[in-house]
């Protein structure tokens, strides 16, 4: 994957901004170096995948965007990033993380972190964005998220600064990993494997990922191959 040496230098922190991904993209467009990290205490327009928004109460989450430059072969980057998030979270809190394809991080079936990678392959850079619920009191999630979201802790949580440091190190490792390492790592944490799922075009049983990182689904009509951008998934059981 990328040949970038590490993340976190330089580091730009905003007490409040619209979206750390938007800030990091603007900085990358004006020539910011690979490894630059943007964080914020609060976002007014946090962006999620598929046009959704991202919610986090001020000061309780790691709101993080990093510039990856050069990009190199980034085919499996969307699977590598949640593996880094899993490792970082497990380093700072007593949790065991899994990945819901393509890149949601789950703990005990609830979403702990989301990942939004926005690339400019023609310019050889991408922004890796993630929001990790570090110390969100469970009652602070909006009602529609209360049954599906979780946090690293609300009693004695780790600090956002410790999570940041762990993530910088883990991303350094996973963005340099080989495709084999990423696929092996992903398959070991695949939260969907064997589960009934549905998407806008059908339903079936999740059967792992192929070597390009696409989701394999066993259906009555045979094996379907789903790309991350194409589908909105729901988990049935
Ligand atoms: C998702 O699960 O939909 C992805 C959520 C990604 C949210 C993070 S928070 C920090 C960074 N800045 C953004 O605007 N989005 C990402």
Tab-separated table of C-alpha atoms and ligand atoms in Angstrom:
chain	number	residue	atom	x	y	z
A	1	UNK	CA	0.000	0.000	0.000
A	2	UNK	CA	1.346	3.502	0.730
A	3	UNK	CA	5.015	4.158	1.502
A	4	UNK	CA	4.175	6.915	3.995
A	5	UNK	CA	6.262	6.693	7.185
A	6	UNK	CA	3.834	7.786	9.906
A	7	UNK	CA	0.838	9.842	11.009
A	8	UNK	CA	0.430	12.768	13.382
A	9	UNK	CA	3.035	15.236	12.148
A	10	UNK	CA	1.928	17.893	11.561
A	11	UNK	CA	-1.201	17.838	13.748
A	12	UNK	CA	-3.843	20.534	13.491
A	13	UNK	CA	-6.555	20.574	16.183
A	14	UNK	CA	-9.747	22.617	15.994
A	15	UNK	CA	-11.925	23.174	19.030
A	16	UNK	CA	-14.839	23.244	16.591
A	17	UNK	CA	-14.940	22.910	12.828
A	18	UNK	CA	-17.391	21.851	10.158
A	19	UNK	CA	-15.794	18.501	9.289
A	20	UNK	CA	-12.247	17.295	9.844
A	21	UNK	CA	-12.450	15.468	6.509
A	22	UNK	CA	-13.354	18.730	4.772
A	23	UNK	CA	-10.445	20.512	6.513
A	24	UNK	CA	-7.962	17.736	5.678
A	25	UNK	CA	-9.096	17.615	2.042
A	26	UNK	CA	-8.686	21.368	1.674
A	27	UNK	CA	-5.208	21.135	3.200
A	28	UNK	CA	-4.277	18.199	0.943
A	29	UNK	CA	-5.502	20.119	-2.099
A	30	UNK	CA	-3.193	22.975	-1.170
A	31	UNK	CA	-0.202	20.649	-0.852
A	32	UNK	CA	-0.228	19.407	2.765
A	33	UNK	CA	2.194	16.536	3.358
A	34	UNK	CA	1.261	12.933	3.922
A	35	UNK	CA	0.929	12.186	7.635
A	36	UNK	CA	-0.894	15.451	8.432
A	37	UNK	CA	-3.663	14.811	10.958
A	38	UNK	CA	-6.649	17.044	11.634
A	39	UNK	CA	-8.720	16.546	14.781
A	40	UNK	CA	-11.595	18.448	16.331
A	41	UNK	CA	-13.385	18.607	19.644
A	42	UNK	CA	-16.649	19.126	17.834
A	43	UNK	CA	-17.952	19.109	14.262
A	44	UNK	CA	-20.884	21.149	13.007
A	45	UNK	CA	-21.174	19.167	9.763
A	46	UNK	CA	-19.563	15.781	10.388
A	47	UNK	CA	-19.889	13.579	7.331
A	48	UNK	CA	-20.673	9.888	7.234
A	49	UNK	CA	-20.723	7.370	4.406
A	50	UNK	CA	-23.398	7.436	1.728
A	51	UNK	CA	-24.306	11.060	2.382
A	52	UNK	CA	-25.172	10.534	6.037
A	53	UNK	CA	-24.136	12.884	8.832
A	54	UNK	CA	-21.982	11.929	11.834
A	55	UNK	CA	-22.992	12.796	15.362
A	56	UNK	CA	-20.737	13.149	18.424
A	57	UNK	CA	-21.266	15.258	21.557
A	58	UNK	CA	-18.439	17.813	22.038
A	59	UNK	CA	-15.223	16.464	23.551
A	60	UNK	CA	-16.315	12.833	23.784
A	61	UNK	CA	-15.092	11.359	20.495
A	62	UNK	CA	-11.945	11.093	18.451
A	63	UNK	CA	-12.828	13.040	15.292
A	64	UNK	CA	-9.869	12.339	13.075
A	65	UNK	CA	-8.775	12.852	9.483
A	66	UNK	CA	-5.356	12.058	8.069
A	67	UNK	CA	-3.764	12.781	4.729
A	68	UNK	CA	-2.341	9.675	3.066
A	69	UNK	CA	0.163	10.751	0.432
A	70	UNK	CA	1.521	9.097	-1.617
A	71	UNK	CA	-1.485	6.864	-2.008
A	72	UNK	CA	0.125	3.948	-3.804
A	73	UNK	CA	-2.105	0.965	-4.477
A	74	UNK	CA	-5.103	1.816	-2.330
A	75	UNK	CA	-7.518	-0.928	-3.378
A	76	UNK	CA	-7.813	-2.408	0.118
A	77	UNK	CA	-7.400	0.850	2.050
A	78	UNK	CA	-11.102	0.934	3.064
A	79	UNK	CA	-10.614	-2.459	4.747
A	80	UNK	CA	-7.214	-1.628	6.254
A	81	UNK	CA	-8.399	1.520	8.046
A	82	UNK	CA	-10.976	-0.165	10.310
A	83	UNK	CA	-8.346	-2.748	11.249
A	84	UNK	CA	-6.174	0.098	12.509
A	85	UNK	CA	-9.132	1.547	14.404
A	86	UNK	CA	-9.802	-1.861	15.999
A	87	UNK	CA	-6.197	-2.221	17.140
A	88	UNK	CA	-6.062	1.311	18.529
A	89	UNK	CA	-9.298	0.844	20.476
A	90	UNK	CA	-8.172	-2.501	21.872
A	91	UNK	CA	-4.934	-0.883	22.998
A	92	UNK	CA	-6.658	1.793	25.087
A	93	UNK	CA	-9.748	-0.038	26.354
A	94	UNK	CA	-10.765	-3.591	27.332
A	95	UNK	CA	-12.822	-4.226	24.184
A	96	UNK	CA	-12.779	-6.742	21.349
A	97	UNK	CA	-13.586	-5.110	18.023
A	98	UNK	CA	-15.022	-6.582	14.833
A	99	UNK	CA	-15.575	-4.993	11.419
A	100	UNK	CA	-18.925	-4.842	9.705
A	101	UNK	CA	-18.047	-4.760	6.010
A	102	UNK	CA	-16.858	-2.521	4.593
A	103	UNK	CA	-15.599	-0.447	7.498
A	104	UNK	CA	-17.830	0.005	10.519
A	105	UNK	CA	-16.145	-0.949	13.786
A	106	UNK	CA	-18.390	-2.907	16.093
A	107	UNK	CA	-18.169	-3.942	19.722
A	108	UNK	CA	-20.689	-6.535	20.854
A	109	UNK	CA	-22.869	-5.877	17.823
A	110	UNK	CA	-22.986	-2.100	18.251
A	111	UNK	CA	-21.210	0.573	16.234
A	112	UNK	CA	-18.196	2.061	17.988
A	113	UNK	CA	-16.579	3.851	15.053
A	114	UNK	CA	-17.176	4.739	11.431
A	115	UNK	CA	-14.709	5.294	8.610
A	116	UNK	CA	-14.957	7.626	5.632
A	117	UNK	CA	-12.098	7.451	3.121
A	118	UNK	CA	-12.211	10.146	0.456
A	119	UNK	CA	-9.597	9.761	-2.266
A	120	UNK	CA	-8.093	11.775	-5.088
A	121	UNK	CA	-6.208	8.933	-6.810
A	122	UNK	CA	-5.304	11.160	-9.772
A	123	UNK	CA	-3.486	13.479	-7.344
A	124	UNK	CA	-2.051	10.492	-5.401
A	125	UNK	CA	-3.650	11.302	-2.036
A	126	UNK	CA	-6.599	10.306	0.121
A	127	UNK	CA	-8.089	11.507	3.369
A	128	UNK	CA	-8.727	8.826	5.975
A	129	UNK	CA	-11.525	9.956	8.254
A	130	UNK	CA	-12.777	8.199	11.332
A	131	UNK	CA	-15.042	9.020	14.213
A	132	UNK	CA	-14.471	6.895	17.328
A	133	UNK	CA	-16.880	7.123	20.247
A	134	UNK	CA	-14.413	7.305	23.123
A	135	UNK	CA	-16.351	8.690	26.077
A	136	UNK	CA	-19.861	9.244	24.808
A	137	UNK	CA	-22.403	8.733	27.600
A	138	UNK	CA	-24.828	6.194	26.136
A	139	UNK	CA	-27.752	8.473	26.961
A	140	UNK	CA	-26.171	11.224	24.850
A	141	UNK	CA	-26.749	9.386	21.582
A	142	UNK	CA	-29.856	10.554	19.745
A	143	UNK	CA	-32.834	8.174	20.183
A	144	UNK	CA	-32.392	6.587	16.731
A	145	UNK	CA	-28.808	5.547	17.612
A	146	UNK	CA	-29.358	4.521	21.219
A	147	UNK	CA	-29.885	0.834	20.465
A	148	UNK	CA	-27.143	0.513	17.860
A	149	UNK	CA	-24.233	2.743	18.959
A	150	UNK	CA	-21.655	2.233	21.673
A	151	UNK	CA	-18.617	3.930	23.168
A	152	UNK	CA	-15.274	2.820	24.610
A	153	UNK	CA	-16.459	3.844	28.048
A	154	UNK	CA	-18.734	6.234	29.812
A	155	UNK	CA	-17.680	5.496	33.420
A	156	UNK	CA	-13.896	5.452	33.234
A	157	UNK	CA	-13.168	5.890	29.550
A	158	UNK	CA	-9.717	6.238	28.033
A	159	UNK	CA	-8.681	9.734	27.008
A	160	UNK	CA	-9.234	10.981	23.480
A	161	UNK	CA	-5.505	11.871	23.438
A	162	UNK	CA	-4.517	8.251	24.175
A	163	UNK	CA	-6.867	7.020	21.445
A	164	UNK	CA	-5.316	9.525	19.028
A	165	UNK	CA	-1.792	8.353	19.756
A	166	UNK	CA	-2.761	4.696	19.389
A	167	UNK	CA	-4.544	5.399	16.108
A	168	UNK	CA	-1.592	7.299	14.620
A	169	UNK	CA	0.640	4.294	15.311
A	170	UNK	CA	-1.844	1.661	14.121
A	171	UNK	CA	-2.586	3.530	10.891
A	172	UNK	CA	1.138	3.740	10.216
A	173	UNK	CA	1.270	-0.054	10.362
A	174	UNK	CA	-1.935	-0.853	8.443
A	175	UNK	CA	-1.393	1.610	5.596
A	176	UNK	CA	1.904	-0.142	4.893
A	177	UNK	CA	0.484	-3.660	5.179
A	178	UNK	CA	0.451	-6.039	2.217
A	179	UNK	CA	-2.848	-7.057	0.627
A	180	UNK	CA	-2.456	-10.513	2.184
A	181	UNK	CA	-2.072	-9.024	5.665
A	182	UNK	CA	-5.135	-6.814	5.189
A	183	UNK	CA	-7.292	-9.679	3.899
A	184	UNK	CA	-6.162	-11.991	6.698
A	185	UNK	CA	-6.746	-9.269	9.287
A	186	UNK	CA	-10.169	-8.435	7.890
A	187	UNK	CA	-11.284	-12.071	7.704
A	188	UNK	CA	-10.323	-12.554	11.357
A	189	UNK	CA	-12.601	-9.667	12.366
A	190	UNK	CA	-15.440	-10.098	9.864
A	191	UNK	CA	-18.613	-9.425	11.861
A	192	UNK	CA	-20.965	-10.347	9.016
A	193	UNK	CA	-19.611	-13.763	8.137
A	194	UNK	CA	-22.430	-16.321	8.205
A	195	UNK	CA	-25.097	-13.738	9.005
A	196	UNK	CA	-28.301	-13.074	7.097
A	197	UNK	CA	-28.139	-9.709	5.370
A	198	UNK	CA	-30.269	-7.701	3.002
A	199	UNK	CA	-29.391	-4.915	0.588
A	200	UNK	CA	-31.363	-2.792	-1.832
A	201	UNK	CA	-31.062	-5.554	-4.493
A	202	UNK	CA	-31.643	-8.763	-2.537
A	203	UNK	CA	-30.847	-10.871	0.488
A	204	UNK	CA	-28.634	-13.776	1.425
A	205	UNK	CA	-25.927	-14.981	3.789
A	206	UNK	CA	-22.642	-13.102	4.054
A	207	UNK	CA	-19.762	-15.365	3.049
A	208	UNK	CA	-16.631	-13.279	3.548
A	209	UNK	CA	-14.704	-11.048	1.168
A	210	UNK	CA	-12.937	-11.828	-2.088
A	211	UNK	CA	-9.334	-10.808	-2.718
A	212	UNK	CA	-10.457	-7.385	-3.973
A	213	UNK	CA	-12.320	-6.725	-0.728
A	214	UNK	CA	-15.787	-7.163	-2.207
A	215	UNK	CA	-18.450	-8.815	-0.070
A	216	UNK	CA	-19.516	-12.313	-1.089
A	217	UNK	CA	-23.144	-13.213	-0.445
A	218	UNK	CA	-24.707	-16.630	-0.894
A	219	UNK	CA	-28.179	-16.197	-2.360
A	220	UNK	CA	-30.763	-18.607	-3.816
A	221	UNK	CA	-29.522	-17.561	-7.253
A	222	UNK	CA	-25.847	-18.237	-6.434
A	223	UNK	CA	-22.984	-16.137	-5.120
A	224	UNK	CA	-23.333	-12.364	-5.475
A	225	UNK	CA	-20.354	-10.017	-5.262
A	226	UNK	CA	-21.100	-6.610	-3.749
A	227	UNK	CA	-18.942	-3.488	-3.987
A	228	UNK	CA	-18.854	-1.078	-1.058
A	229	UNK	CA	-20.137	1.938	-2.941
A	230	UNK	CA	-23.124	0.115	-4.405
A	231	UNK	CA	-25.179	-1.111	-1.500
A	232	UNK	CA	-26.926	-0.110	1.651
A	233	UNK	CA	-26.768	-3.186	3.884
A	234	UNK	CA	-28.903	-4.276	6.759
A	235	UNK	CA	-28.178	-7.197	9.052
A	236	UNK	CA	-31.094	-9.551	9.593
A	237	UNK	CA	-29.943	-11.792	12.442
B	1	LIG	C1	-19.732	6.390	8.735
B	1	LIG	O1	-19.775	5.396	9.473
B	1	LIG	O2	-20.728	6.769	8.101
B	1	LIG	C2	-18.441	7.136	8.615
B	1	LIG	C3	-18.340	8.196	9.657
B	1	LIG	C4	-17.037	8.988	9.602
B	1	LIG	C5	-17.073	10.147	10.555
B	1	LIG	C6	-15.749	10.820	10.702
B	1	LIG	S1	-15.729	11.942	12.066
B	1	LIG	C7	-14.197	12.580	11.542
B	1	LIG	C8	-14.221	12.651	10.031
B	1	LIG	N1	-14.787	13.911	9.604
B	1	LIG	C9	-15.971	13.768	9.011
B	1	LIG	O3	-16.677	14.704	8.584
B	1	LIG	N2	-16.287	12.467	8.944
B	1	LIG	C10	-15.257	11.635	9.511
